[in-house]
PDB file of C-alpha atoms in Angstrom:
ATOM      1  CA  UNK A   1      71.619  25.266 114.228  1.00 47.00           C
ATOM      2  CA  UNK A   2      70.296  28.081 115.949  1.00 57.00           C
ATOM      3  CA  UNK A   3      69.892  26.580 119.499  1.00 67.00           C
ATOM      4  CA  UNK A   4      69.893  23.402 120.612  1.00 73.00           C
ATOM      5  CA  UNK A   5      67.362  24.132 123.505  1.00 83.00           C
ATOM      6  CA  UNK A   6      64.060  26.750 123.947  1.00 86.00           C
ATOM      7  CA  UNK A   7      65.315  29.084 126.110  1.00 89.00           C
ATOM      8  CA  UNK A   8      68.466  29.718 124.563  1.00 90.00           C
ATOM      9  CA  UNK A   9      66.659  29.959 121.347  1.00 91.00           C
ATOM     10  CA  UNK A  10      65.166  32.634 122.568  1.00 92.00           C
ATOM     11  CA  UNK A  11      67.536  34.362 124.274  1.00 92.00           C
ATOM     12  CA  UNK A  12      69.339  34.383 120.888  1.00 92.00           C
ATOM     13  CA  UNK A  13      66.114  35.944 119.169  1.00 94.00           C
ATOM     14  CA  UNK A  14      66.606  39.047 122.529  1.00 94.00           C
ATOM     15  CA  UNK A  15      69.681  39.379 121.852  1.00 92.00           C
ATOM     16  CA  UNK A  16      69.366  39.959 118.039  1.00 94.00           C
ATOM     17  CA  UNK A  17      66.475  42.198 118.693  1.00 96.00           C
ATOM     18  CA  UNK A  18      68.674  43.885 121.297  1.00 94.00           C
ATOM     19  CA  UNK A  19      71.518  44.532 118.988  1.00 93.00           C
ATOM     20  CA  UNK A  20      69.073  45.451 116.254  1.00 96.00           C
ATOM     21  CA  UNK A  21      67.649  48.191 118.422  1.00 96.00           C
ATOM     22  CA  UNK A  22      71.230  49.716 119.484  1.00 93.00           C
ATOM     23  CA  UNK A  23      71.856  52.808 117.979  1.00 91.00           C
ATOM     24  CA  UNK A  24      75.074  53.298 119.288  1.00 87.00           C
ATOM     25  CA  UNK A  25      77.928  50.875 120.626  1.00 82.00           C
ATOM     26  CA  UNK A  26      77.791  53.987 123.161  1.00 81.00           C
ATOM     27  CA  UNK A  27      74.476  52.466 124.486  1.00 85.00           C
ATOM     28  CA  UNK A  28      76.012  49.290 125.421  1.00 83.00           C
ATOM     29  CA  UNK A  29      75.955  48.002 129.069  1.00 84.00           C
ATOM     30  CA  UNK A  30      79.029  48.556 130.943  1.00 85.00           C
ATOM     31  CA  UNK A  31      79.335  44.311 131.592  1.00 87.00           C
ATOM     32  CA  UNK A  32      78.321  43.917 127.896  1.00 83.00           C
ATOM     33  CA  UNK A  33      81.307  46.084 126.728  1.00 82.00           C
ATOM     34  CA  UNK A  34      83.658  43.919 129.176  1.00 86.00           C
ATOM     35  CA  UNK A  35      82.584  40.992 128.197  1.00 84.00           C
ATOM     36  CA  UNK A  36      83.229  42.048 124.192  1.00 78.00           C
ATOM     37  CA  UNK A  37      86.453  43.098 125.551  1.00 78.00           C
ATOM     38  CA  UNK A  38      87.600  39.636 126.973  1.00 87.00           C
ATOM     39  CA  UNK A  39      85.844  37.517 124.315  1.00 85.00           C
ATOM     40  CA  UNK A  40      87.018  39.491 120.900  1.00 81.00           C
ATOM     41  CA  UNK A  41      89.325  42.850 122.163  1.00 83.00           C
ATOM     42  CA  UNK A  42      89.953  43.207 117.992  1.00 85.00           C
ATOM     43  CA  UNK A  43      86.284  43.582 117.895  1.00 79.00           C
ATOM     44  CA  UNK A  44      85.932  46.469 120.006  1.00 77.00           C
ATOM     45  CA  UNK A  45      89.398  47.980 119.072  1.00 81.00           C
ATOM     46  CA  UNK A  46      87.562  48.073 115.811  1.00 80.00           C
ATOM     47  CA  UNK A  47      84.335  49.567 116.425  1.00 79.00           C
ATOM     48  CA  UNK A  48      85.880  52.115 118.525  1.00 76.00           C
ATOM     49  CA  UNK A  49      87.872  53.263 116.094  1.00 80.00           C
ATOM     50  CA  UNK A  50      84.794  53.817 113.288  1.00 83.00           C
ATOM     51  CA  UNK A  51      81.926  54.019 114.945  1.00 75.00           C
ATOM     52  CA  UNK A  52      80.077  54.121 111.743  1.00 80.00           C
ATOM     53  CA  UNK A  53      80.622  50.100 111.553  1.00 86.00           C
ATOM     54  CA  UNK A  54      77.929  49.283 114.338  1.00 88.00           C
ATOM     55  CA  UNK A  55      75.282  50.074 111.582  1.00 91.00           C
ATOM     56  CA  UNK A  56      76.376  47.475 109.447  1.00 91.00           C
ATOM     57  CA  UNK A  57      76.588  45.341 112.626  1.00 91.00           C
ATOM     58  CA  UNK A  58      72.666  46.231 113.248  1.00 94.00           C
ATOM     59  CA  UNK A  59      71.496  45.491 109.866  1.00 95.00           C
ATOM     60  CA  UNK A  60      73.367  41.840 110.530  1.00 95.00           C
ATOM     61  CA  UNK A  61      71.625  41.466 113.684  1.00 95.00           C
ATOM     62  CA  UNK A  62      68.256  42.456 112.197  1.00 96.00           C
ATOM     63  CA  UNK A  63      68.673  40.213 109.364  1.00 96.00           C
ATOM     64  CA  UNK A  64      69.507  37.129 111.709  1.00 95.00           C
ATOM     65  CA  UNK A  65      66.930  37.985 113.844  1.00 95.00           C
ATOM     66  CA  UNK A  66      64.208  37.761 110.845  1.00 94.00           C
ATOM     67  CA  UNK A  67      65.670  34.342 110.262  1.00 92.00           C
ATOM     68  CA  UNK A  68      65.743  33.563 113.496  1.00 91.00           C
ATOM     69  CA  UNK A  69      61.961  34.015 113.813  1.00 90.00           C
ATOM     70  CA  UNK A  70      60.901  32.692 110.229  1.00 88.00           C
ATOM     71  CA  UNK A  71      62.936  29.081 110.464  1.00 86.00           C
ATOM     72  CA  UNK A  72      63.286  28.513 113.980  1.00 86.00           C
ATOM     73  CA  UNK A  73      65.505  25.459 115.014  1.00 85.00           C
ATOM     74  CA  UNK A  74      63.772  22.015 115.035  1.00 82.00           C
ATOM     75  CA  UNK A  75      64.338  19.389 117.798  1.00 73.00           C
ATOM     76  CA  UNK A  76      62.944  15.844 118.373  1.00 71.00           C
ATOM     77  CA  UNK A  77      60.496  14.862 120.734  1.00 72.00           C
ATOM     78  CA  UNK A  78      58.374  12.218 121.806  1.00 69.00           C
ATOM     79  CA  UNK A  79      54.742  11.934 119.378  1.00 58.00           C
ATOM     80  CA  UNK A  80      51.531  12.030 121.443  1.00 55.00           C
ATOM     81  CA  UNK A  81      49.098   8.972 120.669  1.00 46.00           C
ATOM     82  CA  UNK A  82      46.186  11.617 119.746  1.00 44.00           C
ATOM     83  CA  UNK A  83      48.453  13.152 117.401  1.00 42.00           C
ATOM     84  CA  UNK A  84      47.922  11.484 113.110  1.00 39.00           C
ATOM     85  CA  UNK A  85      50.029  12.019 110.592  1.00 35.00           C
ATOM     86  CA  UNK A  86      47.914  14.735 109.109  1.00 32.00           C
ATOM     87  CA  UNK A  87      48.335  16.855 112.119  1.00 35.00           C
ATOM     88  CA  UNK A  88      51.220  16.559 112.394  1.00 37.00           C
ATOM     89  CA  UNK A  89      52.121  20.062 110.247  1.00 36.00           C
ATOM     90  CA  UNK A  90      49.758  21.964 112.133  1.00 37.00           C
ATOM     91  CA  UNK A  91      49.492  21.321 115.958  1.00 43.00           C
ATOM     92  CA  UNK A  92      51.458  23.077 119.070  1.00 43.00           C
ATOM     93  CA  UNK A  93      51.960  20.994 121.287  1.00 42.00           C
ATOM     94  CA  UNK A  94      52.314  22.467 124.810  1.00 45.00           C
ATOM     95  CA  UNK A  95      55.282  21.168 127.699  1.00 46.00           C
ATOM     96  CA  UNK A  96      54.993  20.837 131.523  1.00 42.00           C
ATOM     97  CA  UNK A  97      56.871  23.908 131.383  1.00 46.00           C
ATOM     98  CA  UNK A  98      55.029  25.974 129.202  1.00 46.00           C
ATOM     99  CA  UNK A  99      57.396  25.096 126.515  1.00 49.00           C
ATOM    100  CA  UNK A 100      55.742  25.441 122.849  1.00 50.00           C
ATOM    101  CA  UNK A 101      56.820  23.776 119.417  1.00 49.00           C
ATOM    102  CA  UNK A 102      55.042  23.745 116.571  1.00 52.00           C
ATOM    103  CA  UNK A 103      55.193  20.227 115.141  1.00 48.00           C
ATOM    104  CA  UNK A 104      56.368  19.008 111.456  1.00 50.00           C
ATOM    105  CA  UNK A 105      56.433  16.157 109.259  1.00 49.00           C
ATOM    106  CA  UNK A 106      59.337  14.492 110.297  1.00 46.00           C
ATOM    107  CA  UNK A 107      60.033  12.548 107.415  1.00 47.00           C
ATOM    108  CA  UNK A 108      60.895   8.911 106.610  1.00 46.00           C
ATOM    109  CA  UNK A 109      63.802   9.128 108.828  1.00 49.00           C
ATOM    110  CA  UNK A 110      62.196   9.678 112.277  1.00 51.00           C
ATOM    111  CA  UNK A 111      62.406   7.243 114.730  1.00 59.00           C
ATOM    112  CA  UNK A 112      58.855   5.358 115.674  1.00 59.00           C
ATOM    113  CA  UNK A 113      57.331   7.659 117.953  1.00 63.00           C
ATOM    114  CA  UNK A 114      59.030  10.970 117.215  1.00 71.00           C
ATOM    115  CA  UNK A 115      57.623  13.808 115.687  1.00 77.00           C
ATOM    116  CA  UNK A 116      60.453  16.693 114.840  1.00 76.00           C
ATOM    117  CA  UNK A 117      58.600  20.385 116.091  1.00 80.00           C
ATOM    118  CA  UNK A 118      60.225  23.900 115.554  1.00 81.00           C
ATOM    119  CA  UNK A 119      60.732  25.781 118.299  1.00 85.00           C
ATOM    120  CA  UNK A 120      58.077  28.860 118.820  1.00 84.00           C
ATOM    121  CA  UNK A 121      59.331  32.056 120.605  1.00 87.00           C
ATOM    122  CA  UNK A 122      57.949  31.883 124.203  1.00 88.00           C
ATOM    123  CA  UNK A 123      55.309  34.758 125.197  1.00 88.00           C
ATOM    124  CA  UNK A 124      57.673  36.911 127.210  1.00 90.00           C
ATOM    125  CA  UNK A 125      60.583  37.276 124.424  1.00 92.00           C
ATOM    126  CA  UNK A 126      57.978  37.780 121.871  1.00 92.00           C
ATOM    127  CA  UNK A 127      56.446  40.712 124.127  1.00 93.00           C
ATOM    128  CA  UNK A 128      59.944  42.316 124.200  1.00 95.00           C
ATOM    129  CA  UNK A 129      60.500  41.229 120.132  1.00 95.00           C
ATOM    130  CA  UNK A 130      57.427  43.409 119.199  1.00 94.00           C
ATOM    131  CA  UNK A 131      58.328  46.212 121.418  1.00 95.00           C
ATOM    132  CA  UNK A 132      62.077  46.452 119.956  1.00 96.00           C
ATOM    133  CA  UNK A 133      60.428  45.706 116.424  1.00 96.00           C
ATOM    134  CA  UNK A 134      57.995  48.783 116.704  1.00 96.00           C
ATOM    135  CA  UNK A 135      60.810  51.042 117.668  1.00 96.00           C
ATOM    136  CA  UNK A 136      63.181  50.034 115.070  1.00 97.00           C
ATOM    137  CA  UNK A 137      60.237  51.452 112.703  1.00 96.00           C
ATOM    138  CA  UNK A 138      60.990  54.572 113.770  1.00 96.00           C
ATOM    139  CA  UNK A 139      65.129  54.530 113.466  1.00 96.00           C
ATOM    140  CA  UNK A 140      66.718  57.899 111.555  1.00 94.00           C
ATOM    141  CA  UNK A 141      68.731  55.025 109.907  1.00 94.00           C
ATOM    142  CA  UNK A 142      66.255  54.013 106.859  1.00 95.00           C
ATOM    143  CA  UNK A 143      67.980  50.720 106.514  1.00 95.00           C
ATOM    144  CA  UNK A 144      66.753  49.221 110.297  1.00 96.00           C
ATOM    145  CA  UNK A 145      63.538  50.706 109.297  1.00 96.00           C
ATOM    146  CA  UNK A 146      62.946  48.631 105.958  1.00 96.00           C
ATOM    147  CA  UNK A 147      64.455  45.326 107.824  1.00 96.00           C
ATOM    148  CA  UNK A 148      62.379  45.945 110.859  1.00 96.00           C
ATOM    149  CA  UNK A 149      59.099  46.312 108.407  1.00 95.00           C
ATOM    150  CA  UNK A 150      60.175  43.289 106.322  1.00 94.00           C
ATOM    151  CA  UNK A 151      60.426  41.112 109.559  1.00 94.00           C
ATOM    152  CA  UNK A 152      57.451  42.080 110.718  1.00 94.00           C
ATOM    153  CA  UNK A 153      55.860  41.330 107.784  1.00 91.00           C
ATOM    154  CA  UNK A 154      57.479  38.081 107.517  1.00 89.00           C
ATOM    155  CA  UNK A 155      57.253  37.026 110.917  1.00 86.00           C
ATOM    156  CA  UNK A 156      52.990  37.975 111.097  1.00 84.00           C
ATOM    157  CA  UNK A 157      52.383  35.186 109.205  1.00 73.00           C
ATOM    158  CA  UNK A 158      54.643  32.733 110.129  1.00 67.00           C
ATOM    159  CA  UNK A 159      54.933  32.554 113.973  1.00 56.00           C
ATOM    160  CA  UNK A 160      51.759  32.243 116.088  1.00 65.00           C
ATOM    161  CA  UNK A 161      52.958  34.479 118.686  1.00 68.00           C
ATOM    162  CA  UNK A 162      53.672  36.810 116.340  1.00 79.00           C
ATOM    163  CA  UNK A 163      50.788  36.950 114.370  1.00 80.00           C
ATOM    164  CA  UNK A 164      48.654  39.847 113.543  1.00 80.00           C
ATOM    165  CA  UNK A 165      45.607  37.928 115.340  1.00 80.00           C
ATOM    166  CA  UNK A 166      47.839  38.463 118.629  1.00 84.00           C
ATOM    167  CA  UNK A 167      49.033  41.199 118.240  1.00 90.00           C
ATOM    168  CA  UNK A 168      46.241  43.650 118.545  1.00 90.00           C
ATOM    169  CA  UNK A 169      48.510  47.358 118.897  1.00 92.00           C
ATOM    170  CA  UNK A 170      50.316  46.500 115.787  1.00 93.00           C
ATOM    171  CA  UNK A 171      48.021  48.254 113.301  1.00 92.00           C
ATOM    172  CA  UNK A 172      46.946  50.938 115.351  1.00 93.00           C
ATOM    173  CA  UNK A 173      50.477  51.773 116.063  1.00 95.00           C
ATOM    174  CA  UNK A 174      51.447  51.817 112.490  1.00 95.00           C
ATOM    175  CA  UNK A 175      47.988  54.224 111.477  1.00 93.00           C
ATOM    176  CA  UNK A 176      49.373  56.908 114.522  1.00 94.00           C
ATOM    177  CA  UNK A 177      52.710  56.818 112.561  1.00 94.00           C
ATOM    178  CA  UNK A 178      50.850  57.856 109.773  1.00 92.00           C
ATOM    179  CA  UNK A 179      49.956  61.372 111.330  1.00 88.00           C
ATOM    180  CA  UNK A 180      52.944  62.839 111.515  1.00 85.00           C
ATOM    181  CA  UNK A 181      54.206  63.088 115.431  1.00 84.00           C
ATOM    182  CA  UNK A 182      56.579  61.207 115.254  1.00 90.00           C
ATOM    183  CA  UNK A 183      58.008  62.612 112.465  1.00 92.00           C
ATOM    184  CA  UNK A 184      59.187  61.602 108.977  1.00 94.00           C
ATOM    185  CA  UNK A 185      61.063  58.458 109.637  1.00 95.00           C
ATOM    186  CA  UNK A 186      57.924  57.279 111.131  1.00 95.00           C
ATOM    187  CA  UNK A 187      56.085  57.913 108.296  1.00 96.00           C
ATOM    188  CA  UNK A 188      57.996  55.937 105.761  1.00 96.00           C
ATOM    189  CA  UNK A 189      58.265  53.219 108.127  1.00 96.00           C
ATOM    190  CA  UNK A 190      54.529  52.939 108.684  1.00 96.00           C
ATOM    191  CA  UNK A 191      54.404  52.923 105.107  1.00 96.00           C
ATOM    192  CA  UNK A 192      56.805  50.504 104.180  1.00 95.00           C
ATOM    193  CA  UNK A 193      55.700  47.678 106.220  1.00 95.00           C
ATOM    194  CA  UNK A 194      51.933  48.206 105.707  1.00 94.00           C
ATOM    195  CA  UNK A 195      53.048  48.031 102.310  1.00 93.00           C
ATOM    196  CA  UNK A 196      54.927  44.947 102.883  1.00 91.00           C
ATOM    197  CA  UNK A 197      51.908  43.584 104.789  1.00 90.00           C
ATOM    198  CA  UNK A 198      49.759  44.200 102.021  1.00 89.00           C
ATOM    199  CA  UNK A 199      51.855  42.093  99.475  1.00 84.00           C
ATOM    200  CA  UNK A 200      52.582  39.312 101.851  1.00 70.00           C
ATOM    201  CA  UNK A 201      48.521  38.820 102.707  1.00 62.00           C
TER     202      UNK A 201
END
């Protein structure tokens, strides 16, 4: 399981992103580093030694952060009365909190008045998701690129939050790669993912 609760569900998701981002272990917070340090000191022996090993370690964080996003962790929770069985697979359902779950079938195996709902990545940590995403398009390193285009195209049309509907400087960020500013990288990453877009629509 990915989380057990919403916010550290998407906390995980930052962090991924966060990672994913990183071009260097150089870039890493002081605390961060410390923290590393007391939790896995073989870990950071290692990466100190060959630096060239925190690219692999990206393209592991970008790849659990894609499946982070397209099969978010389920939980239980109590079934509203307005809620049939046919809507069941396609409401959000919203919490005092601002919590927000998009609800499944839960099967012959949930208990009378249950409905199991998969977790949705809250507004804020999707805000900083697409902003880390974008960025990644634009990595020297053409690996992040291709996984950052791939999750975006994955995650458009599975996650509300993420969708293409609401998120209105996607495509006009990925035409301005197009003209050549930013520079090469930028091109093929524009490229890739509208290309990737274009197969998953």
């Amino acid at each position: 399981a990915l989380s057990a609760s919403l916010e550290s569900y998407c906390n995980l998701v930052r962090n991924f992103a966060r990672v994913f981002a990183c071009p260097s272990p150089s870039n890493i917070p002081s605390a961060e580093i410390e923290s590393l340090h007391r939790s896995c000191p073989s870990s950071l022996m290692k990466l100190q030694q060959d630096p060239s090993s925190w690219s692999y370690l990206r393209i592991m964080a970008g790849a659990a952060l894609k499946n982070a996003i397209i099969s978010p962790p389920s939980m239980m929770t109590t079934a509203t009365p307005a809620i049939s069985d046919a809507e069941v697979t396609q409401r959000v359902i919203g919490t005092p909190n601002g919590a927000q779950y998009a609800l499944t079938n839960g099967g012959a195996n949930t208990s009378p008045g249950m409905v199991e709902v998969r977790m949705k990545i809250m507004p804020e940590a999707s805000m900083e998701v697409k902003s880390i995403l974008l960025i990644c398009l634009l990595d020297e390193d053409a690996s992040v690129r291709n996984m950052a285009g791939s999750t975006i195209a994955s995650a458009t049309g599975r996650q509300d939050v993420l969708a293409i509907s609401g998120w209105p400087d996607l495509m006009p960020f990925l035409i301005s790669c197009l003209n050549g500013e930013r520079g090469n990288a930028a091109i093929d990453g524009s490229l890739s993912t509208l290309h990737k877009l274009c197969e998953d629509a």
